Amino acid sequence: MNLNKVKLGTCGILLAVGLTGSFVTVEASSGNINTKVAQQVVGQFKDVTKSHYAYDAINWAKGEGIITGYPDGTFKPNESITEAQFAKMLAEFLGLKDDKGDLVKATPASHWSDTYYDSLAAYSVPLNSYFDNALRNKPVKRGVVAQAISHLTGNANSLADSINFMIGEGITTGQNPQFENKDLNKFFGSNNNLTRAQVAAFLYRMHNIDIEEATGIALIANKNEEGLSLVGQANKGMSKLDSSLRLGKLGSEKPSTGGGNNNGGNTKPPEETKPDYSNSKIPVASGAKNVDVNTVNKVVSKMSDATYKKIVNAGYEVKDTDTDLVGLGDLTIALKDSSGIGFLTYNKSVSSDLVISLAKDLYGITLTKNDLYPGFENSTSKYVITNSGSSFTLRTK
């Protein structure tokens, strides 16, 4: 390096480093200081040695501003990472903005992670601790991390799909090889804690294979097409968490208040009991009341994985259920009953590929795109399609 070309201000910073024996962040152009030297100055923690498996990942994450470490100059790479710490790393990695408002929390005291949870709520990211500061400080499970990352970057919704995405892209190699091809959750270690170094390694691998943007499901959620509040978006994300990973309760659109009683408003009114839709295989729409989760999951159990992904990726939510019927807004599907009768109601806005897939999975009939939207009853076929204005009904005989 030619010292004559180093700017005086930068040289002063480097002298300070030499005198104190510590490392500080410096601003340097590649023409003045060798890039690798600059990265070493920025990246080192005193408890992360070059022999550590995640040394490069941790140095990279610090240089990118994804992590900052502790005031004593350590990173504590082998310490379990909390959900709040993971939320910060994920939001910083993807460059998510806190520009959709503030969450109303059950624990209203401010928390250093508030801005990161606000930004993730806008994308309906599956997390436990949007509304509870205490839960934010608990270790986060590997399954939660997999669902959050895969929701934002892999178009995955269920825990199994999330793990498969992570493994398929080489973001993780799993944790317990003895369960490979036997038990996916145990192979990945879904209910185990992660270390801070492991999350840095996940993100570093994603960086190296150019998975660095929120796409797919995340973009659909961020459009906020249903007009959900930030609390509604957060609830939607929490409801997507696999039931084995759930810790907290869904939040309320409005904080409960006192009053309305006969003792001066010192007692809060009893809270309305809200149904638990956390196990629903398809997200339940905000405000839906007549939903039976078993009915939803019974219908989903008849779908192929590919068809189910089409339902989820299209952003459908359950509006209501009745017997073996599930209403999804522009799409209503029902299983065959004992007499072999089943039907599918859909609008033209519904993907023809999805209608064809559902007909095959649920009713065992093969359609082509030419069979859709004919506007008349085909009495010679194994199925009947009727037109009711903008809606169409496909009914098996």
mmCIF file of C-alpha atoms in Angstrom:
data_model
loop_
_atom_site.group_PDB
_atom_site.id
_atom_site.type_symbol
_atom_site.label_atom_id
_atom_site.label_comp_id
_atom_site.label_asym_id
_atom_site.label_seq_id
_atom_site.Cartn_x
_atom_site.Cartn_y
_atom_site.Cartn_z
ATOM 1 C CA MET A 1 0.000 0.000 0.000
ATOM 2 C CA ASN A 2 1.342 3.447 -0.888
ATOM 3 C CA LEU A 3 1.151 5.464 2.347
ATOM 4 C CA ASN A 4 1.631 8.696 0.438
ATOM 5 C CA LYS A 5 -1.827 8.215 -1.068
ATOM 6 C CA VAL A 6 -3.594 7.775 2.281
ATOM 7 C CA LYS A 7 -5.700 10.800 3.242
ATOM 8 C CA LEU A 8 -4.587 12.571 6.415
ATOM 9 C CA GLY A 9 -7.933 11.993 8.216
ATOM 10 C CA THR A 10 -7.863 8.267 7.502
ATOM 11 C CA CYS A 11 -4.250 8.018 8.579
ATOM 12 C CA GLY A 12 -5.170 9.616 11.911
ATOM 13 C CA ILE A 13 -7.808 6.961 12.489
ATOM 14 C CA LEU A 14 -5.350 4.188 11.763
ATOM 15 C CA LEU A 15 -2.801 5.712 14.181
ATOM 16 C CA ALA A 16 -5.461 5.741 16.873
ATOM 17 C CA VAL A 17 -6.041 2.073 16.253
ATOM 18 C CA GLY A 18 -2.382 1.353 16.669
ATOM 19 C CA LEU A 19 -2.057 3.359 19.891
ATOM 20 C CA THR A 20 -5.124 1.961 21.649
ATOM 21 C CA GLY A 21 -4.837 -1.594 20.452
ATOM 22 C CA SER A 22 -8.544 -1.615 19.613
ATOM 23 C CA PHE A 23 -10.445 -1.711 16.358
ATOM 24 C CA VAL A 24 -12.839 0.954 15.111
ATOM 25 C CA THR A 25 -15.037 1.390 12.070
ATOM 26 C CA VAL A 26 -13.362 3.460 9.357
ATOM 27 C CA GLU A 27 -14.650 4.962 6.145
ATOM 28 C CA ALA A 28 -12.207 4.236 3.362
ATOM 29 C CA SER A 29 -12.318 4.142 -0.407
ATOM 30 C CA SER A 30 -10.821 1.141 -2.157
ATOM 31 C CA GLY A 31 -8.279 3.449 -3.744
ATOM 32 C CA ASN A 32 -6.821 4.475 -0.384
ATOM 33 C CA ILE A 33 -6.863 1.352 1.760
ATOM 34 C CA ASN A 34 -6.787 -2.257 0.684
ATOM 35 C CA THR A 35 -10.369 -3.582 0.889
ATOM 36 C CA LYS A 36 -9.449 -6.707 2.833
ATOM 37 C CA VAL A 37 -7.573 -4.673 5.442
ATOM 38 C CA ALA A 38 -10.594 -2.393 5.874
ATOM 39 C CA GLN A 39 -12.900 -5.385 6.309
ATOM 40 C CA GLN A 40 -10.638 -6.845 8.983
ATOM 41 C CA VAL A 41 -10.667 -3.559 10.923
ATOM 42 C CA VAL A 42 -14.456 -3.380 10.742
ATOM 43 C CA GLY A 43 -15.226 -6.998 11.387
ATOM 44 C CA GLN A 44 -13.317 -8.366 14.331
ATOM 45 C CA PHE A 45 -14.882 -9.305 17.676
ATOM 46 C CA LYS A 46 -12.504 -10.279 20.435
ATOM 47 C CA ASP A 47 -14.351 -13.549 21.099
ATOM 48 C CA VAL A 48 -14.543 -14.663 17.441
ATOM 49 C CA THR A 49 -11.256 -16.172 16.330
ATOM 50 C CA LYS A 50 -10.268 -17.113 12.808
ATOM 51 C CA SER A 51 -10.704 -20.762 13.740
ATOM 52 C CA HIS A 52 -14.431 -20.272 14.431
ATOM 53 C CA TYR A 53 -16.581 -21.905 11.751
ATOM 54 C CA ALA A 54 -18.674 -18.726 11.331
ATOM 55 C CA TYR A 55 -15.733 -16.270 11.379
ATOM 56 C CA ASP A 56 -16.295 -15.059 7.806
ATOM 57 C CA ALA A 57 -20.080 -14.912 8.249
ATOM 58 C CA ILE A 58 -19.861 -12.886 11.458
ATOM 59 C CA ASN A 59 -17.318 -10.452 10.021
ATOM 60 C CA TRP A 60 -19.468 -10.003 6.929
ATOM 61 C CA ALA A 61 -22.614 -9.404 9.015
ATOM 62 C CA LYS A 62 -20.867 -6.775 11.121
ATOM 63 C CA GLY A 63 -19.491 -5.028 8.051
ATOM 64 C CA GLU A 64 -23.011 -4.910 6.570
ATOM 65 C CA GLY A 65 -24.507 -3.442 9.753
ATOM 66 C CA ILE A 66 -26.626 -6.542 10.369
ATOM 67 C CA ILE A 67 -25.010 -7.111 13.772
ATOM 68 C CA THR A 68 -23.266 -4.796 16.220
ATOM 69 C CA GLY A 69 -22.217 -7.041 19.088
ATOM 70 C CA TYR A 70 -22.033 -6.096 22.760
ATOM 71 C CA PRO A 71 -20.488 -2.986 24.363
ATOM 72 C CA ASP A 72 -17.544 -5.017 25.671
ATOM 73 C CA GLY A 73 -16.461 -5.837 22.108
ATOM 74 C CA THR A 74 -17.801 -9.408 22.105
ATOM 75 C CA PHE A 75 -20.359 -11.098 19.876
ATOM 76 C CA LYS A 76 -21.097 -14.147 22.046
ATOM 77 C CA PRO A 77 -21.370 -16.418 18.977
ATOM 78 C CA ASN A 78 -22.396 -19.539 20.900
ATOM 79 C CA GLU A 79 -25.163 -17.862 22.920
ATOM 80 C CA SER A 80 -28.791 -18.655 22.031
ATOM 81 C CA ILE A 81 -30.264 -15.893 19.901
ATOM 82 C CA THR A 82 -33.482 -14.238 21.071
ATOM 83 C CA GLU A 83 -36.396 -13.599 18.746
ATOM 84 C CA ALA A 84 -35.791 -9.850 19.030
ATOM 85 C CA GLN A 85 -32.143 -10.251 18.004
ATOM 86 C CA PHE A 86 -33.181 -12.430 15.074
ATOM 87 C CA ALA A 87 -35.857 -9.894 14.059
ATOM 88 C CA LYS A 88 -33.199 -7.177 13.904
ATOM 89 C CA MET A 89 -30.811 -9.315 11.834
ATOM 90 C CA LEU A 90 -33.530 -10.361 9.382
ATOM 91 C CA ALA A 91 -34.916 -6.843 8.924
ATOM 92 C CA GLU A 92 -31.433 -5.366 8.481
ATOM 93 C CA PHE A 93 -30.401 -8.096 6.053
ATOM 94 C CA LEU A 94 -33.410 -7.538 3.786
ATOM 95 C CA GLY A 95 -33.455 -3.765 4.248
ATOM 96 C CA LEU A 96 -37.077 -3.671 5.456
ATOM 97 C CA LYS A 97 -38.444 -0.237 6.372
ATOM 98 C CA ASP A 98 -40.506 0.758 9.400
ATOM 99 C CA ASP A 99 -42.927 2.958 7.494
ATOM 100 C CA LYS A 100 -46.359 1.383 8.041
ATOM 101 C CA GLY A 101 -47.086 2.609 11.588
ATOM 102 C CA ASP A 102 -46.575 1.295 15.100
ATOM 103 C CA LEU A 103 -47.931 -1.882 16.652
ATOM 104 C CA VAL A 104 -50.252 -1.603 19.643
ATOM 105 C CA LYS A 105 -48.722 -4.023 22.140
ATOM 106 C CA ALA A 106 -50.089 -5.823 25.174
ATOM 107 C CA THR A 107 -46.888 -4.727 26.920
ATOM 108 C CA PRO A 108 -46.831 -1.049 25.873
ATOM 109 C CA ALA A 109 -43.368 -0.176 27.218
ATOM 110 C CA SER A 110 -40.899 0.598 24.448
ATOM 111 C CA HIS A 111 -38.432 -2.095 23.434
ATOM 112 C CA TRP A 112 -35.255 -1.604 21.430
ATOM 113 C CA SER A 113 -36.615 -3.998 18.787
ATOM 114 C CA ASP A 114 -39.921 -2.151 18.178
ATOM 115 C CA THR A 115 -38.864 -0.719 14.822
ATOM 116 C CA TYR A 116 -37.845 -4.142 13.521
ATOM 117 C CA TYR A 117 -41.092 -5.830 14.592
ATOM 118 C CA ASP A 118 -43.065 -2.979 13.007
ATOM 119 C CA SER A 119 -41.258 -3.506 9.696
ATOM 120 C CA LEU A 120 -41.735 -7.292 9.787
ATOM 121 C CA ALA A 121 -45.421 -7.014 10.739
ATOM 122 C CA ALA A 122 -46.120 -5.215 7.458
ATOM 123 C CA TYR A 123 -45.058 -8.409 5.681
ATOM 124 C CA SER A 124 -47.050 -10.742 7.979
ATOM 125 C CA VAL A 125 -43.822 -12.527 8.900
ATOM 126 C CA PRO A 126 -44.463 -15.575 11.132
ATOM 127 C CA LEU A 127 -43.108 -14.616 14.581
ATOM 128 C CA ASN A 128 -44.269 -15.083 18.163
ATOM 129 C CA SER A 129 -43.560 -11.802 19.883
ATOM 130 C CA TYR A 130 -45.173 -8.887 18.071
ATOM 131 C CA PHE A 131 -47.237 -7.929 21.125
ATOM 132 C CA ASP A 132 -45.218 -9.163 24.120
ATOM 133 C CA ASN A 133 -41.851 -7.686 25.110
ATOM 134 C CA ALA A 134 -41.077 -10.583 27.467
ATOM 135 C CA LEU A 135 -41.419 -13.134 24.670
ATOM 136 C CA ARG A 136 -39.054 -11.104 22.508
ATOM 137 C CA ASN A 137 -36.260 -11.817 24.972
ATOM 138 C CA LYS A 138 -36.737 -15.607 24.870
ATOM 139 C CA PRO A 139 -34.603 -17.835 22.614
ATOM 140 C CA VAL A 140 -36.114 -18.299 19.166
ATOM 141 C CA LYS A 141 -36.660 -21.804 17.807
ATOM 142 C CA ARG A 142 -35.101 -23.046 14.587
ATOM 143 C CA GLY A 143 -38.548 -23.684 13.142
ATOM 144 C CA VAL A 144 -39.619 -20.070 13.685
ATOM 145 C CA VAL A 145 -36.458 -18.866 11.957
ATOM 146 C CA ALA A 146 -37.082 -21.221 9.039
ATOM 147 C CA GLN A 147 -40.685 -20.055 8.601
ATOM 148 C CA ALA A 148 -39.774 -16.362 8.857
ATOM 149 C CA ILE A 149 -36.900 -16.566 6.353
ATOM 150 C CA SER A 150 -38.801 -18.785 3.936
ATOM 151 C CA HIS A 151 -41.955 -16.668 4.101
ATOM 152 C CA LEU A 152 -39.991 -13.595 3.033
ATOM 153 C CA THR A 153 -37.692 -15.131 0.450
ATOM 154 C CA GLY A 154 -38.957 -18.557 -0.574
ATOM 155 C CA ASN A 155 -42.728 -18.392 -1.099
ATOM 156 C CA ALA A 156 -43.062 -21.035 1.603
ATOM 157 C CA ASN A 157 -45.865 -21.051 4.151
ATOM 158 C CA SER A 158 -45.952 -24.276 6.158
ATOM 159 C CA LEU A 159 -43.121 -25.401 8.430
ATOM 160 C CA ALA A 160 -42.354 -28.408 6.217
ATOM 161 C CA ASP A 161 -42.177 -26.285 3.062
ATOM 162 C CA SER A 162 -39.981 -23.769 4.887
ATOM 163 C CA ILE A 163 -37.507 -26.415 6.007
ATOM 164 C CA ASN A 164 -37.393 -27.930 2.527
ATOM 165 C CA PHE A 165 -36.710 -24.497 1.051
ATOM 166 C CA MET A 166 -33.864 -23.862 3.496
ATOM 167 C CA ILE A 167 -32.312 -27.266 2.828
ATOM 168 C CA GLY A 168 -32.902 -27.145 -0.922
ATOM 169 C CA GLU A 169 -31.169 -23.782 -1.263
ATOM 170 C CA GLY A 170 -28.224 -24.860 0.878
ATOM 171 C CA ILE A 171 -29.010 -22.346 3.642
ATOM 172 C CA THR A 172 -28.880 -25.195 6.167
ATOM 173 C CA THR A 173 -27.764 -28.804 6.136
ATOM 174 C CA GLY A 174 -29.987 -29.842 9.025
ATOM 175 C CA GLN A 175 -28.959 -30.707 12.558
ATOM 176 C CA ASN A 176 -29.618 -34.393 13.203
ATOM 177 C CA PRO A 177 -28.515 -36.548 10.242
ATOM 178 C CA GLN A 178 -29.853 -39.722 11.862
ATOM 179 C CA PHE A 179 -33.383 -38.511 11.062
ATOM 180 C CA GLU A 180 -32.757 -37.654 7.399
ATOM 181 C CA ASN A 181 -35.570 -38.962 5.176
ATOM 182 C CA LYS A 182 -37.361 -40.180 8.343
ATOM 183 C CA ASP A 183 -38.557 -37.154 10.318
ATOM 184 C CA LEU A 184 -38.122 -33.723 8.717
ATOM 185 C CA ASN A 185 -38.690 -31.729 11.920
ATOM 186 C CA LYS A 186 -36.226 -33.785 13.937
ATOM 187 C CA PHE A 187 -33.701 -33.725 11.092
ATOM 188 C CA PHE A 188 -33.821 -29.932 11.019
ATOM 189 C CA GLY A 189 -34.252 -29.565 14.796
ATOM 190 C CA SER A 190 -37.347 -27.370 14.558
ATOM 191 C CA ASN A 191 -37.858 -27.022 18.311
ATOM 192 C CA ASN A 192 -34.218 -26.439 19.184
ATOM 193 C CA ASN A 193 -32.665 -23.044 19.870
ATOM 194 C CA LEU A 194 -30.170 -21.410 17.509
ATOM 195 C CA THR A 195 -26.953 -19.641 18.348
ATOM 196 C CA ARG A 196 -26.124 -16.130 17.199
ATOM 197 C CA ALA A 197 -23.390 -17.548 14.985
ATOM 198 C CA GLN A 198 -25.762 -19.983 13.282
ATOM 199 C CA VAL A 199 -28.136 -17.210 12.207
ATOM 200 C CA ALA A 200 -25.189 -15.189 10.872
ATOM 201 C CA ALA A 201 -24.176 -18.278 8.893
ATOM 202 C CA PHE A 202 -27.713 -18.663 7.465
ATOM 203 C CA LEU A 203 -27.769 -15.073 6.235
ATOM 204 C CA TYR A 204 -24.223 -15.244 4.878
ATOM 205 C CA ARG A 205 -25.114 -18.311 2.793
ATOM 206 C CA MET A 206 -28.198 -16.501 1.508
ATOM 207 C CA HIS A 207 -26.014 -13.541 0.560
ATOM 208 C CA ASN A 208 -23.604 -15.807 -1.315
ATOM 209 C CA ILE A 209 -26.400 -17.322 -3.419
ATOM 210 C CA ASP A 210 -28.122 -13.959 -4.046
ATOM 211 C CA ILE A 211 -31.211 -14.530 -1.880
ATOM 212 C CA GLU A 212 -31.355 -11.023 -0.481
ATOM 213 C CA GLU A 213 -34.816 -9.645 -1.287
ATOM 214 C CA ALA A 214 -38.312 -10.012 0.149
ATOM 215 C CA THR A 215 -40.342 -11.546 -2.664
ATOM 216 C CA GLY A 216 -43.346 -13.757 -3.339
ATOM 217 C CA ILE A 217 -45.649 -14.097 -0.343
ATOM 218 C CA ALA A 218 -43.939 -11.140 1.262
ATOM 219 C CA LEU A 219 -44.845 -8.853 -1.614
ATOM 220 C CA ILE A 220 -48.438 -10.058 -1.598
ATOM 221 C CA ALA A 221 -48.672 -9.327 2.122
ATOM 222 C CA ASN A 222 -46.983 -5.954 1.794
ATOM 223 C CA LYS A 223 -49.554 -4.768 -0.734
ATOM 224 C CA ASN A 224 -52.003 -5.014 2.173
ATOM 225 C CA GLU A 225 -54.792 -5.581 -0.340
ATOM 226 C CA GLU A 226 -57.296 -6.458 2.369
ATOM 227 C CA GLY A 227 -56.793 -3.172 4.200
ATOM 228 C CA LEU A 228 -55.545 -4.857 7.363
ATOM 229 C CA SER A 229 -54.059 -2.683 10.075
ATOM 230 C CA LEU A 230 -50.495 -3.326 11.190
ATOM 231 C CA VAL A 231 -51.912 -5.337 14.098
ATOM 232 C CA GLY A 232 -53.988 -7.351 11.633
ATOM 233 C CA GLN A 233 -50.921 -8.023 9.513
ATOM 234 C CA ALA A 234 -48.977 -9.145 12.594
ATOM 235 C CA ASN A 235 -51.822 -11.434 13.661
ATOM 236 C CA LYS A 236 -51.877 -12.910 10.177
ATOM 237 C CA GLY A 237 -48.180 -13.726 10.520
ATOM 238 C CA MET A 238 -48.598 -15.264 13.967
ATOM 239 C CA SER A 239 -51.437 -17.459 12.736
ATOM 240 C CA LYS A 240 -49.124 -18.909 10.085
ATOM 241 C CA LEU A 241 -46.670 -20.248 12.653
ATOM 242 C CA ASP A 242 -46.775 -24.003 13.028
ATOM 243 C CA SER A 243 -48.755 -24.903 16.160
ATOM 244 C CA SER A 244 -45.706 -26.599 17.699
ATOM 245 C CA LEU A 245 -43.879 -23.248 17.643
ATOM 246 C CA ARG A 246 -46.607 -20.992 19.062
ATOM 247 C CA LEU A 247 -45.869 -19.167 22.322
ATOM 248 C CA GLY A 248 -48.075 -16.078 22.535
ATOM 249 C CA LYS A 249 -51.637 -15.070 21.799
ATOM 250 C CA LEU A 250 -52.838 -13.093 18.824
ATOM 251 C CA GLY A 251 -53.067 -9.358 19.466
ATOM 252 C CA SER A 252 -56.152 -7.187 19.643
ATOM 253 C CA GLU A 253 -56.974 -4.457 17.151
ATOM 254 C CA LYS A 254 -57.704 -2.120 20.065
ATOM 255 C CA PRO A 255 -56.154 -2.092 23.547
ATOM 256 C CA SER A 256 -58.664 -2.970 26.253
ATOM 257 C CA THR A 257 -59.769 -0.069 28.444
ATOM 258 C CA GLY A 258 -61.488 0.285 31.808
ATOM 259 C CA GLY A 259 -64.903 1.789 32.393
ATOM 260 C CA GLY A 260 -68.397 0.676 31.617
ATOM 261 C CA ASN A 261 -68.901 -0.896 35.049
ATOM 262 C CA ASN A 262 -70.303 0.050 38.404
ATOM 263 C CA ASN A 263 -67.085 0.577 40.357
ATOM 264 C CA GLY A 264 -65.626 3.687 38.800
ATOM 265 C CA GLY A 265 -63.935 1.987 35.852
ATOM 266 C CA ASN A 266 -61.263 0.280 37.953
ATOM 267 C CA THR A 267 -62.005 -3.129 36.488
ATOM 268 C CA LYS A 268 -61.487 -3.977 32.860
ATOM 269 C CA PRO A 269 -64.469 -5.472 31.087
ATOM 270 C CA PRO A 270 -64.190 -9.180 30.366
ATOM 271 C CA GLU A 271 -62.418 -9.877 27.086
ATOM 272 C CA GLU A 272 -64.359 -11.524 24.316
ATOM 273 C CA THR A 273 -63.306 -15.121 23.849
ATOM 274 C CA LYS A 274 -61.764 -15.406 20.431
ATOM 275 C CA PRO A 275 -61.638 -18.660 18.480
ATOM 276 C CA ASP A 276 -58.247 -20.263 17.958
ATOM 277 C CA TYR A 277 -57.436 -20.504 14.264
ATOM 278 C CA SER A 278 -53.712 -21.112 14.751
ATOM 279 C CA ASN A 279 -53.893 -24.681 13.420
ATOM 280 C CA SER A 280 -55.700 -23.776 10.208
ATOM 281 C CA LYS A 281 -53.758 -24.912 7.137
ATOM 282 C CA ILE A 282 -55.073 -21.857 5.268
ATOM 283 C CA PRO A 283 -54.956 -18.448 7.021
ATOM 284 C CA VAL A 284 -58.307 -17.296 8.393
ATOM 285 C CA ALA A 285 -59.458 -13.843 7.361
ATOM 286 C CA SER A 286 -59.562 -11.099 9.961
ATOM 287 C CA GLY A 287 -63.086 -10.829 11.370
ATOM 288 C CA ALA A 288 -64.176 -14.284 10.201
ATOM 289 C CA LYS A 289 -66.509 -15.891 12.743
ATOM 290 C CA ASN A 290 -68.008 -19.090 11.367
ATOM 291 C CA VAL A 291 -64.849 -21.042 10.674
ATOM 292 C CA ASP A 292 -64.269 -24.648 11.660
ATOM 293 C CA VAL A 293 -60.559 -25.407 11.466
ATOM 294 C CA ASN A 294 -61.155 -29.160 11.191
ATOM 295 C CA THR A 295 -63.255 -28.577 8.075
ATOM 296 C CA VAL A 296 -60.538 -26.434 6.525
ATOM 297 C CA ASN A 297 -57.848 -29.010 7.238
ATOM 298 C CA LYS A 298 -60.052 -31.863 6.024
ATOM 299 C CA VAL A 299 -60.421 -30.161 2.640
ATOM 300 C CA VAL A 300 -56.704 -29.331 2.529
ATOM 301 C CA SER A 301 -55.833 -32.976 3.282
ATOM 302 C CA LYS A 302 -57.400 -33.940 -0.045
ATOM 303 C CA MET A 303 -55.206 -31.518 -1.995
ATOM 304 C CA SER A 304 -51.827 -32.287 -3.482
ATOM 305 C CA ASP A 305 -48.880 -30.257 -2.222
ATOM 306 C CA ALA A 306 -48.767 -28.391 -5.542
ATOM 307 C CA THR A 307 -52.446 -27.398 -5.333
ATOM 308 C CA TYR A 308 -52.131 -26.350 -1.710
ATOM 309 C CA LYS A 309 -49.179 -24.115 -2.598
ATOM 310 C CA LYS A 310 -51.258 -22.458 -5.317
ATOM 311 C CA ILE A 311 -53.961 -21.661 -2.745
ATOM 312 C CA VAL A 312 -51.484 -20.197 -0.273
ATOM 313 C CA ASN A 313 -49.339 -18.353 -2.804
ATOM 314 C CA ALA A 314 -52.442 -16.722 -4.279
ATOM 315 C CA GLY A 315 -53.087 -15.171 -0.854
ATOM 316 C CA TYR A 316 -56.455 -16.841 -0.168
ATOM 317 C CA GLU A 317 -57.905 -16.710 3.332
ATOM 318 C CA VAL A 318 -60.799 -18.655 4.807
ATOM 319 C CA LYS A 319 -63.975 -16.569 5.056
ATOM 320 C CA ASP A 320 -66.364 -19.195 6.427
ATOM 321 C CA THR A 321 -67.063 -22.924 6.593
ATOM 322 C CA ASP A 322 -70.208 -25.009 6.549
ATOM 323 C CA THR A 323 -70.094 -28.817 6.799
ATOM 324 C CA ASP A 324 -67.418 -29.835 4.266
ATOM 325 C CA LEU A 325 -67.451 -26.524 2.438
ATOM 326 C CA VAL A 326 -64.726 -23.875 2.673
ATOM 327 C CA GLY A 327 -65.293 -20.313 1.444
ATOM 328 C CA LEU A 328 -62.198 -18.447 0.243
ATOM 329 C CA GLY A 329 -63.675 -15.244 -1.129
ATOM 330 C CA ASP A 330 -63.779 -15.694 -4.910
ATOM 331 C CA LEU A 331 -63.346 -19.441 -4.449
ATOM 332 C CA THR A 332 -65.591 -21.935 -2.646
ATOM 333 C CA ILE A 333 -64.687 -25.612 -2.509
ATOM 334 C CA ALA A 334 -66.397 -28.655 -1.018
ATOM 335 C CA LEU A 335 -65.585 -32.331 -0.674
ATOM 336 C CA LYS A 336 -67.757 -35.021 -2.203
ATOM 337 C CA ASP A 337 -70.431 -36.344 0.117
ATOM 338 C CA SER A 338 -71.457 -39.975 0.510
ATOM 339 C CA SER A 339 -73.486 -39.817 -2.717
ATOM 340 C CA GLY A 340 -70.495 -38.624 -4.703
ATOM 341 C CA ILE A 341 -71.695 -35.027 -5.073
ATOM 342 C CA GLY A 342 -69.120 -32.269 -4.822
ATOM 343 C CA PHE A 343 -68.765 -28.781 -6.245
ATOM 344 C CA LEU A 344 -66.382 -25.908 -6.797
ATOM 345 C CA THR A 345 -67.590 -22.311 -7.230
ATOM 346 C CA TYR A 346 -65.187 -19.768 -8.682
ATOM 347 C CA ASN A 347 -64.991 -16.385 -10.398
ATOM 348 C CA LYS A 348 -63.107 -15.533 -13.550
ATOM 349 C CA SER A 349 -60.440 -13.930 -11.391
ATOM 350 C CA VAL A 350 -59.477 -17.358 -10.067
ATOM 351 C CA SER A 351 -56.513 -18.946 -11.810
ATOM 352 C CA SER A 352 -57.641 -21.559 -14.313
ATOM 353 C CA ASP A 353 -54.670 -23.711 -13.283
ATOM 354 C CA LEU A 354 -55.943 -23.704 -9.706
ATOM 355 C CA VAL A 355 -59.472 -24.734 -10.745
ATOM 356 C CA ILE A 356 -58.063 -27.557 -12.846
ATOM 357 C CA SER A 357 -55.828 -28.737 -9.996
ATOM 358 C CA LEU A 358 -58.655 -28.682 -7.439
ATOM 359 C CA ALA A 359 -60.989 -30.573 -9.757
ATOM 360 C CA LYS A 360 -58.375 -33.285 -10.186
ATOM 361 C CA ASP A 361 -57.458 -33.571 -6.505
ATOM 362 C CA LEU A 362 -60.909 -33.322 -4.948
ATOM 363 C CA TYR A 363 -63.152 -34.918 -7.554
ATOM 364 C CA GLY A 364 -60.856 -37.044 -9.694
ATOM 365 C CA ILE A 365 -61.833 -35.355 -12.964
ATOM 366 C CA THR A 366 -59.517 -33.968 -15.614
ATOM 367 C CA LEU A 367 -60.320 -30.552 -17.050
ATOM 368 C CA THR A 368 -58.690 -28.390 -19.670
ATOM 369 C CA LYS A 369 -58.792 -24.615 -19.881
ATOM 370 C CA ASN A 370 -61.376 -24.973 -22.659
ATOM 371 C CA ASP A 371 -63.742 -26.533 -20.130
ATOM 372 C CA LEU A 372 -63.779 -23.433 -17.953
ATOM 373 C CA TYR A 373 -66.168 -20.478 -18.164
ATOM 374 C CA PRO A 374 -68.422 -21.930 -20.936
ATOM 375 C CA GLY A 375 -71.568 -20.308 -19.563
ATOM 376 C CA PHE A 376 -73.746 -23.355 -20.130
ATOM 377 C CA GLU A 377 -74.511 -26.768 -18.664
ATOM 378 C CA ASN A 378 -72.689 -29.689 -20.247
ATOM 379 C CA SER A 379 -75.028 -32.618 -19.655
ATOM 380 C CA THR A 380 -72.933 -35.222 -21.458
ATOM 381 C CA SER A 381 -69.837 -34.892 -19.307
ATOM 382 C CA LYS A 382 -68.926 -36.398 -15.941
ATOM 383 C CA TYR A 383 -69.139 -32.884 -14.605
ATOM 384 C CA VAL A 384 -71.440 -29.893 -14.962
ATOM 385 C CA ILE A 385 -70.383 -26.254 -15.252
ATOM 386 C CA THR A 386 -73.078 -23.630 -14.734
ATOM 387 C CA ASN A 387 -72.850 -19.865 -15.135
ATOM 388 C CA SER A 388 -74.357 -17.517 -12.552
ATOM 389 C CA GLY A 389 -73.339 -14.059 -13.696
ATOM 390 C CA SER A 390 -69.642 -13.653 -13.003
ATOM 391 C CA SER A 391 -69.468 -16.879 -10.960
ATOM 392 C CA PHE A 392 -69.254 -20.432 -12.237
ATOM 393 C CA THR A 393 -70.017 -23.704 -10.528
ATOM 394 C CA LEU A 394 -68.377 -26.986 -11.411
ATOM 395 C CA ARG A 395 -70.377 -29.866 -9.954
ATOM 396 C CA THR A 396 -69.603 -33.571 -10.096
ATOM 397 C CA LYS A 397 -72.442 -36.025 -10.714
#
